[in-house]
Tab-separated table of N, CA, C and O in Angstrom:
chain	number	residue	atom	x	y	z
A	184	MET	N	-9.697	1.044	12.861
A	184	MET	CA	-9.881	1.823	11.617
A	184	MET	C	-10.791	0.952	10.625
A	184	MET	O	-10.222	0.005	10.206
A	185	GLY	N	-11.672	1.497	10.348
A	185	GLY	CA	-12.573	0.856	9.498
A	185	GLY	C	-12.945	1.467	8.108
A	185	GLY	O	-12.308	2.632	7.789
A	186	PHE	N	-13.249	0.901	7.132
A	186	PHE	CA	-13.361	1.172	5.763
A	186	PHE	C	-14.706	1.222	5.418
A	186	PHE	O	-15.530	0.354	5.579
A	187	ARG	N	-15.013	2.503	4.884
A	187	ARG	CA	-16.514	2.512	4.234
A	187	ARG	C	-16.459	2.055	2.803
A	187	ARG	O	-15.634	2.565	2.017
A	188	LEU	N	-17.121	1.109	2.349
A	188	LEU	CA	-17.244	0.614	1.198
A	188	LEU	C	-17.413	1.670	-0.051
A	188	LEU	O	-16.560	1.574	-0.891
A	189	PRO	N	-18.235	2.660	0.011
A	189	PRO	CA	-18.619	3.605	-0.766
A	189	PRO	C	-17.257	4.131	-1.154
A	189	PRO	O	-16.747	4.565	-2.404
A	190	GLY	N	-16.472	4.732	-0.072
A	190	GLY	CA	-15.002	5.228	-0.076
A	190	GLY	C	-14.145	4.516	-0.832
A	190	GLY	O	-13.710	5.259	-1.687
A	191	ILE	N	-13.946	3.255	-0.503
A	191	ILE	CA	-13.190	2.331	-1.365
A	191	ILE	C	-13.436	2.486	-2.708
A	191	ILE	O	-12.588	2.598	-3.395
A	192	VAL	N	-14.768	2.446	-2.987
A	192	VAL	CA	-15.071	2.264	-4.668
A	192	VAL	C	-14.538	3.547	-5.233
A	192	VAL	O	-14.073	3.340	-6.516
A	193	GLN	N	-14.965	4.469	-4.498
A	193	GLN	CA	-14.329	5.878	-5.187
A	193	GLN	C	-12.844	5.965	-5.459
A	193	GLN	O	-12.604	6.694	-6.339
A	194	ALA	N	-12.201	5.532	-4.387
A	194	ALA	CA	-10.838	5.422	-4.535
A	194	ALA	C	-10.387	4.720	-5.628
A	194	ALA	O	-9.627	5.005	-6.290
A	195	LYS	N	-10.924	3.696	-5.540
A	195	LYS	CA	-10.605	2.470	-6.754
A	195	LYS	C	-10.811	3.116	-8.217
A	195	LYS	O	-9.789	3.018	-9.181
A	196	LYS	N	-11.847	3.985	-8.409
A	196	LYS	CA	-12.199	4.379	-9.585
A	196	LYS	C	-11.033	5.904	-9.941
A	196	LYS	O	-10.580	5.966	-10.900
A	197	ALA	N	-10.587	6.527	-8.956
A	197	ALA	CA	-9.706	7.467	-8.830
A	197	ALA	C	-8.289	7.091	-9.148
A	197	ALA	O	-7.604	7.589	-10.096
A	198	LEU	N	-7.950	5.948	-8.591
A	198	LEU	CA	-6.785	5.348	-8.911
A	198	LEU	C	-6.592	4.439	-9.671
A	198	LEU	O	-7.721	3.552	-10.056
A	199	ARG	N	-5.855	4.302	-10.779
A	199	ARG	CA	-5.809	3.326	-11.930
A	199	ARG	C	-4.783	2.443	-11.359
A	199	ARG	O	-3.366	2.526	-11.587
A	200	HIS	N	-5.207	1.250	-10.962
A	200	HIS	CA	-4.151	0.202	-10.394
A	200	HIS	C	-3.758	-0.697	-11.598
A	200	HIS	O	-4.502	-1.082	-12.180
A	201	LEU	N	-2.477	-0.669	-11.782
A	201	LEU	CA	-1.847	-1.478	-12.803
A	201	LEU	C	-0.898	-2.413	-12.617
A	201	LEU	O	0.019	-2.126	-11.499
A	202	PRO	N	-0.808	-3.496	-12.974
A	202	PRO	CA	-0.060	-4.521	-12.645
A	202	PRO	C	1.563	-4.055	-13.029
A	202	PRO	O	1.758	-3.505	-13.934
A	203	SER	N	2.534	-4.535	-12.427
A	203	SER	CA	3.848	-4.099	-12.497
A	203	SER	C	4.770	-4.998	-12.403
A	203	SER	O	4.701	-5.936	-11.315
A	204	THR	N	5.937	-4.876	-12.914
A	204	THR	CA	7.368	-5.503	-12.459
A	204	THR	C	8.333	-4.717	-12.464
A	204	THR	O	8.148	-3.445	-12.801
A	205	ALA	N	9.465	-5.045	-11.789
A	205	ALA	CA	10.549	-4.317	-11.857
A	205	ALA	C	10.972	-3.718	-12.989
A	205	ALA	O	11.940	-2.952	-13.371
A	206	ASN	N	11.021	-4.712	-14.024
A	206	ASN	CA	11.487	-4.445	-15.401
A	206	ASN	C	10.768	-3.566	-16.236
A	206	ASN	O	10.740	-3.655	-17.599
A	207	GLN	N	9.574	-3.112	-15.833
A	207	GLN	CA	8.540	-2.372	-16.405
A	207	GLN	C	8.986	-0.692	-16.756
A	207	GLN	O	8.273	-0.293	-17.430
A	208	ALA	N	10.204	-0.358	-16.608
A	208	ALA	CA	10.706	1.025	-16.658
A	208	ALA	C	10.726	1.558	-17.842
A	208	ALA	O	10.651	2.737	-18.237
A	209	ALA	N	11.222	0.766	-19.169
A	209	ALA	CA	11.317	1.345	-20.353
A	209	ALA	C	10.517	0.907	-21.474
A	209	ALA	O	9.227	1.007	-21.238
A	210	PRO	N	10.943	0.354	-22.518
A	210	PRO	CA	10.103	-0.030	-23.554
A	210	PRO	C	9.103	-1.071	-23.007
A	210	PRO	O	9.155	-1.896	-22.046
A	211	GLY	N	7.863	-0.925	-23.459
A	211	GLY	CA	6.718	-1.828	-22.967
A	211	GLY	C	6.121	-1.446	-21.810
A	211	GLY	O	5.057	-2.075	-21.080
A	212	ALA	N	6.421	-0.430	-21.004
A	212	ALA	CA	5.959	0.375	-19.942
A	212	ALA	C	4.581	0.749	-20.205
A	212	ALA	O	4.243	1.164	-21.338
A	213	ILE	N	3.723	0.730	-19.217
A	213	ILE	CA	2.399	1.138	-19.438
A	213	ILE	C	2.323	2.721	-19.305
A	213	ILE	O	2.931	3.236	-18.463
A	214	ASP	N	1.702	3.394	-20.479
A	214	ASP	CA	1.924	4.952	-20.380
A	214	ASP	C	1.090	5.379	-19.236
A	214	ASP	O	-0.067	4.929	-18.704
A	215	VAL	N	1.306	6.628	-18.795
A	215	VAL	CA	0.589	7.287	-17.865
A	215	VAL	C	0.007	8.543	-18.390
A	215	VAL	O	0.513	9.327	-19.226
A	216	PRO	N	-1.340	8.588	-18.499
A	216	PRO	CA	-2.053	9.662	-18.750
A	216	PRO	C	-1.473	10.973	-18.688
A	216	PRO	O	-0.995	11.128	-16.999
A	217	LYS	N	-1.946	12.124	-19.185
A	217	LYS	CA	-1.539	13.284	-18.945
A	217	LYS	C	-2.234	13.806	-17.590
A	217	LYS	O	-3.518	13.427	-17.386
A	218	GLY	N	-1.481	14.490	-16.652
A	218	GLY	CA	-2.300	14.910	-15.477
A	218	GLY	C	-2.196	13.654	-14.395
A	218	GLY	O	-2.790	13.848	-13.208
A	219	TYR	N	-1.548	12.644	-14.580
A	219	TYR	CA	-1.462	11.599	-13.601
A	219	TYR	C	0.423	11.289	-13.564
A	219	TYR	O	1.167	11.646	-14.300
A	220	PHE	N	0.638	10.442	-12.583
A	220	PHE	CA	1.798	9.891	-12.360
A	220	PHE	C	1.658	8.600	-11.569
A	220	PHE	O	0.787	8.299	-11.053
A	221	ALA	N	2.861	7.758	-11.882
A	221	ALA	CA	2.923	6.572	-11.416
A	221	ALA	C	3.728	6.166	-10.121
A	221	ALA	O	4.627	7.141	-9.908
A	222	VAL	N	3.298	5.626	-9.039
A	222	VAL	CA	3.892	5.633	-7.853
A	222	VAL	C	3.935	3.761	-7.526
A	222	VAL	O	2.956	3.082	-7.795
A	223	TYR	N	4.826	3.455	-6.846
A	223	TYR	CA	5.089	1.831	-6.406
A	223	TYR	C	4.499	2.059	-4.917
A	223	TYR	O	5.407	2.779	-4.187
A	224	VAL	N	3.524	1.129	-4.835
A	224	VAL	CA	3.302	1.086	-3.095
A	224	VAL	C	3.304	-0.315	-2.387
A	224	VAL	O	2.915	-1.037	-3.260
A	225	GLY	N	3.826	-0.262	-1.147
A	225	GLY	CA	3.799	-1.640	-0.640
A	225	GLY	C	5.102	-1.851	0.274
A	225	GLY	O	5.964	-0.932	-0.022
A	226	GLU	N	4.815	-2.874	1.166
A	226	GLU	CA	5.844	-2.828	2.011
A	226	GLU	C	6.861	-4.040	1.574
A	226	GLU	O	8.155	-3.749	1.378
A	227	ASN	N	6.398	-5.219	0.893
A	227	ASN	CA	7.290	-6.143	0.330
A	227	ASN	C	7.163	-6.172	-1.031
A	227	ASN	O	8.039	-5.747	-1.778
A	228	GLN	N	5.854	-6.604	-1.343
A	228	GLN	CA	5.724	-6.698	-2.970
A	228	GLN	C	5.035	-5.105	-3.405
A	228	GLN	O	4.152	-4.733	-2.924
A	229	LYS	N	5.625	-4.720	-4.444
A	229	LYS	CA	5.093	-3.324	-4.889
A	229	LYS	C	4.012	-3.500	-5.892
A	229	LYS	O	4.358	-4.136	-6.922
A	230	LYS	N	3.033	-2.578	-5.728
A	230	LYS	CA	2.064	-2.406	-6.670
A	230	LYS	C	1.969	-1.224	-7.252
A	230	LYS	O	2.166	0.035	-6.570
A	231	ARG	N	1.886	-0.979	-8.679
A	231	ARG	CA	1.829	0.087	-9.157
A	231	ARG	C	0.365	1.017	-9.303
A	231	ARG	O	-0.727	0.301	-9.744
A	232	PHE	N	0.268	2.183	-8.891
A	232	PHE	CA	-0.825	2.767	-8.950
A	232	PHE	C	-0.427	4.227	-9.946
A	232	PHE	O	0.873	4.837	-9.903
A	233	VAL	N	-1.343	4.648	-10.710
A	233	VAL	CA	-1.313	5.727	-11.344
A	233	VAL	C	-2.447	6.890	-10.507
A	233	VAL	O	-3.557	6.583	-10.674
A	234	ILE	N	-1.787	7.930	-10.111
A	234	ILE	CA	-2.687	8.811	-9.402
A	234	ILE	C	-2.606	10.384	-10.084
A	234	ILE	O	-1.590	10.716	-10.623
A	235	PRO	N	-3.597	11.113	-9.601
A	235	PRO	CA	-3.512	12.436	-10.276
A	235	PRO	C	-2.688	13.273	-9.602
A	235	PRO	O	-1.926	13.090	-8.531
A	236	VAL	N	-2.092	14.269	-10.507
A	236	VAL	CA	-0.956	15.207	-10.190
A	236	VAL	C	-1.521	16.129	-9.055
A	236	VAL	O	-0.707	16.657	-8.114
A	237	SER	N	-2.694	16.220	-9.140
A	237	SER	CA	-3.244	17.099	-8.012
A	237	SER	C	-3.024	16.813	-6.313
A	237	SER	O	-3.115	17.477	-5.483
A	238	TYR	N	-2.887	15.461	-6.275
A	238	TYR	CA	-2.492	15.021	-4.772
A	238	TYR	C	-1.289	15.620	-4.335
A	238	TYR	O	-0.902	15.707	-3.115
A	239	LEU	N	-0.240	16.276	-5.319
A	239	LEU	CA	0.914	16.717	-4.859
A	239	LEU	C	0.539	18.098	-4.245
A	239	LEU	O	1.590	18.417	-3.098
A	240	ASN	N	-0.619	18.645	-4.096
A	240	ASN	CA	-0.957	19.790	-3.352
A	240	ASN	C	-1.506	19.472	-2.086
A	240	ASN	O	-1.888	20.489	-1.132
A	241	GLN	N	-1.809	18.250	-1.622
A	241	GLN	CA	-2.367	17.817	-0.421
A	241	GLN	C	-1.409	17.328	0.725
A	241	GLN	O	-0.468	16.616	0.565
A	242	PRO	N	-1.676	17.952	1.749
A	242	PRO	CA	-0.561	17.620	2.967
A	242	PRO	C	-0.588	16.309	3.293
A	242	PRO	O	0.574	15.791	3.710
A	243	LEU	N	-1.566	15.628	3.106
A	243	LEU	CA	-1.571	13.969	3.422
A	243	LEU	C	-0.687	13.366	2.713
A	243	LEU	O	-0.061	12.487	2.964
A	244	PHE	N	-0.726	13.549	1.046
A	244	PHE	CA	0.155	12.760	0.303
A	244	PHE	C	1.466	13.309	0.441
A	244	PHE	O	2.299	12.597	0.196
A	245	LEU	N	1.596	14.524	0.766
A	245	LEU	CA	3.069	15.069	1.144
A	245	LEU	C	3.760	14.464	2.236
A	245	LEU	O	4.928	14.231	2.154
A	246	ASP	N	3.146	14.310	3.228
A	246	ASP	CA	3.478	13.226	4.259
A	246	ASP	C	4.018	12.029	3.761
A	246	ASP	O	5.179	11.385	4.177
A	247	LEU	N	3.423	11.095	2.970
A	247	LEU	CA	3.696	9.895	2.340
A	247	LEU	C	5.113	10.068	1.628
A	247	LEU	O	5.803	9.544	1.897
A	248	LEU	N	5.251	11.299	0.902
A	248	LEU	CA	6.229	11.450	0.245
A	248	LEU	C	7.498	11.901	1.335
A	248	LEU	O	8.634	11.375	0.686
A	249	SER	N	7.091	12.518	2.117
A	249	SER	CA	8.434	12.658	3.098
A	249	SER	C	8.771	11.472	3.658
A	249	SER	O	9.963	10.963	3.901
A	250	HIS	N	7.861	10.350	4.073
A	250	HIS	CA	8.185	9.195	4.405
A	250	HIS	C	9.280	8.333	3.363
A	250	HIS	O	10.283	7.727	3.698
A	251	ALA	N	8.593	8.608	2.398
A	251	ALA	CA	9.412	8.006	1.203
A	251	ALA	C	11.010	8.481	1.015
A	251	ALA	O	11.869	7.694	0.659
A	252	GLU	N	11.151	9.811	0.874
A	252	GLU	CA	12.224	10.490	1.012
A	252	GLU	C	13.262	9.844	2.168
A	252	GLU	O	14.431	9.529	2.004
A	253	GLU	N	12.689	9.734	3.439
A	253	GLU	CA	13.549	9.185	4.494
A	253	GLU	C	14.021	7.955	4.302
A	253	GLU	O	15.034	7.288	4.882
A	254	GLU	N	13.052	7.018	3.525
A	254	GLU	CA	13.109	5.397	3.449
A	254	GLU	C	14.349	5.450	2.335
A	254	GLU	O	15.377	4.669	2.456
A	255	PHE	N	14.185	6.002	1.219
A	255	PHE	CA	14.898	5.770	-0.003
A	255	PHE	C	15.677	7.030	-0.501
A	255	PHE	O	16.514	6.797	-1.326
A	256	GLY	N	15.460	8.310	0.227
A	256	GLY	CA	16.447	9.187	-0.304
A	256	GLY	C	15.590	9.683	-1.851
A	256	GLY	O	14.632	9.608	-2.245
A	257	PHE	N	16.590	9.673	-2.877
A	257	PHE	CA	16.344	9.871	-4.065
A	257	PHE	C	16.670	8.767	-5.260
A	257	PHE	O	16.706	8.685	-6.418
A	258	ASP	N	16.945	7.522	-4.211
A	258	ASP	CA	17.234	6.304	-5.013
A	258	ASP	C	16.101	5.188	-4.959
A	258	ASP	O	16.081	4.816	-3.925
A	259	TYR	N	15.100	5.203	-5.871
A	259	TYR	CA	14.123	4.359	-5.820
A	259	TYR	C	14.532	3.115	-6.714
A	259	TYR	O	14.742	3.099	-7.779
A	260	PRO	N	14.095	1.908	-5.781
A	260	PRO	CA	14.607	0.637	-6.212
A	260	PRO	C	13.736	0.473	-7.493
A	260	PRO	O	14.155	-0.578	-8.043
A	261	MET	N	12.338	0.661	-7.618
A	261	MET	CA	11.658	0.401	-8.534
A	261	MET	C	11.675	1.125	-9.970
A	261	MET	O	11.312	0.835	-10.799
A	262	GLY	N	12.705	2.041	-9.834
A	262	GLY	CA	12.960	3.058	-10.910
A	262	GLY	C	11.908	4.390	-10.890
A	262	GLY	O	11.910	4.912	-11.997
A	263	GLY	N	11.050	4.041	-10.221
A	263	GLY	CA	9.852	5.291	-10.091
A	263	GLY	C	9.818	5.409	-8.739
A	263	GLY	O	10.396	4.767	-7.617
A	264	LEU	N	9.028	6.439	-8.524
A	264	LEU	CA	8.573	6.987	-7.026
A	264	LEU	C	8.073	5.746	-6.177
A	264	LEU	O	6.909	5.231	-6.737
A	265	THR	N	8.618	5.202	-5.238
A	265	THR	CA	8.290	4.165	-4.380
A	265	THR	C	7.661	4.873	-3.170
A	265	THR	O	8.493	5.411	-2.330
A	266	ILE	N	6.560	4.372	-2.524
A	266	ILE	CA	6.233	4.991	-1.251
A	266	ILE	C	6.122	3.567	-0.644
A	266	ILE	O	5.176	2.557	-0.598
A	267	PRO	N	6.728	3.452	0.872
A	267	PRO	CA	6.781	2.504	1.595
A	267	PRO	C	5.815	2.418	2.701
A	267	PRO	O	5.858	2.734	3.993
A	268	CYS	N	4.592	2.142	2.159
A	268	CYS	CA	3.425	1.952	3.149
A	268	CYS	C	2.545	0.852	2.873
A	268	CYS	O	2.510	0.457	1.639
A	269	ASN	N	1.752	0.407	3.507
A	269	ASN	CA	0.771	-0.604	3.262
A	269	ASN	C	-0.265	-0.445	2.390
A	269	ASN	O	-0.644	0.915	2.136
A	270	GLU	N	-0.741	-1.245	1.421
A	270	GLU	CA	-1.596	-0.931	0.462
A	270	GLU	C	-2.868	-0.220	0.834
A	270	GLU	O	-3.510	0.531	0.248
A	271	ARG	N	-3.246	-0.920	1.624
A	271	ARG	CA	-4.489	-0.447	2.443
A	271	ARG	C	-4.699	0.936	2.930
A	271	ARG	O	-5.588	1.671	2.824
A	272	ILE	N	-3.581	1.259	3.757
A	272	ILE	CA	-3.489	2.361	4.169
A	272	ILE	C	-3.339	3.539	3.036
A	272	ILE	O	-3.891	4.737	2.985
A	273	PHE	N	-2.589	3.182	1.911
A	273	PHE	CA	-2.412	4.128	0.864
A	273	PHE	C	-3.949	4.247	-0.082
A	273	PHE	O	-4.245	5.628	-0.299
A	274	ILE	N	-4.545	3.260	0.056
A	274	ILE	CA	-5.866	3.356	-0.493
A	274	ILE	C	-6.784	4.205	0.278
A	274	ILE	O	-7.442	5.031	-0.050
A	275	ASP	N	-6.857	4.076	1.764
A	275	ASP	CA	-7.535	4.995	2.405
A	275	ASP	C	-6.974	6.310	2.381
A	275	ASP	O	-8.158	7.153	2.468
A	276	ILE	N	-5.906	6.486	2.301
A	276	ILE	CA	-5.363	8.224	2.174
A	276	ILE	C	-5.803	8.489	0.892
A	276	ILE	O	-6.352	9.927	0.875
A	277	THR	N	-5.754	7.725	-0.265
A	277	THR	CA	-6.273	8.480	-1.425
A	277	THR	C	-7.753	8.478	-1.534
A	277	THR	O	-8.360	9.679	-2.025
A	278	CYS	N	-8.403	7.741	-0.782
A	278	CYS	CA	-9.982	7.791	-0.806
A	278	CYS	C	-10.287	9.136	-0.104
A	278	CYS	O	-11.091	10.054	-0.485
A	279	ARG	N	-9.483	9.606	1.070
A	279	ARG	CA	-9.884	10.876	1.754
A	279	ARG	C	-9.445	12.018	0.884
A	279	ARG	O	-10.061	12.923	0.824
A	280	LEU	N	-8.310	11.868	0.073
A	280	LEU	CA	-8.066	12.940	-0.938
A	280	LEU	C	-9.078	13.215	-1.951
A	280	LEU	O	-9.063	14.181	-2.382
A	281	ASN	N	-9.674	12.010	-2.293
A	281	ASN	CA	-10.498	12.294	-3.375
A	281	ASN	C	-11.822	13.033	-2.780
A	281	ASN	O	-12.735	13.511	-3.537
A	282	ARG	N	-12.295	13.214	-1.512
A	282	ARG	CA	-13.151	13.921	-0.845
A	282	ARG	C	-12.962	15.330	-0.883
A	282	ARG	O	-13.905	16.245	-0.946
A	283	PHE	N	-11.671	15.814	-1.119
A	283	PHE	CA	-11.454	17.435	-1.263
A	283	PHE	C	-11.673	17.916	-2.463
A	283	PHE	O	-11.644	17.529	-3.662
């Protein structure tokens, strides 16, 4: 699977990658702009991404949510929506979603 550089650049513009820690859930947490929501992505070390709510209408993203439900149910260890996939795969998927 190859990555096209222009696609990755577009994906990074659409995604707002924000540093995170597990203790970032309440005061001092980074605000999420209207029309976006935060997700934690990664297999071992989780990274926080702020993505558009419009992704919730996309079947490709809904597949990711289905995998998250299978893995975590409704108990998210990071305190927010956690998606158990490789960060590169997540960026590739969001790049594809930006084309729609």
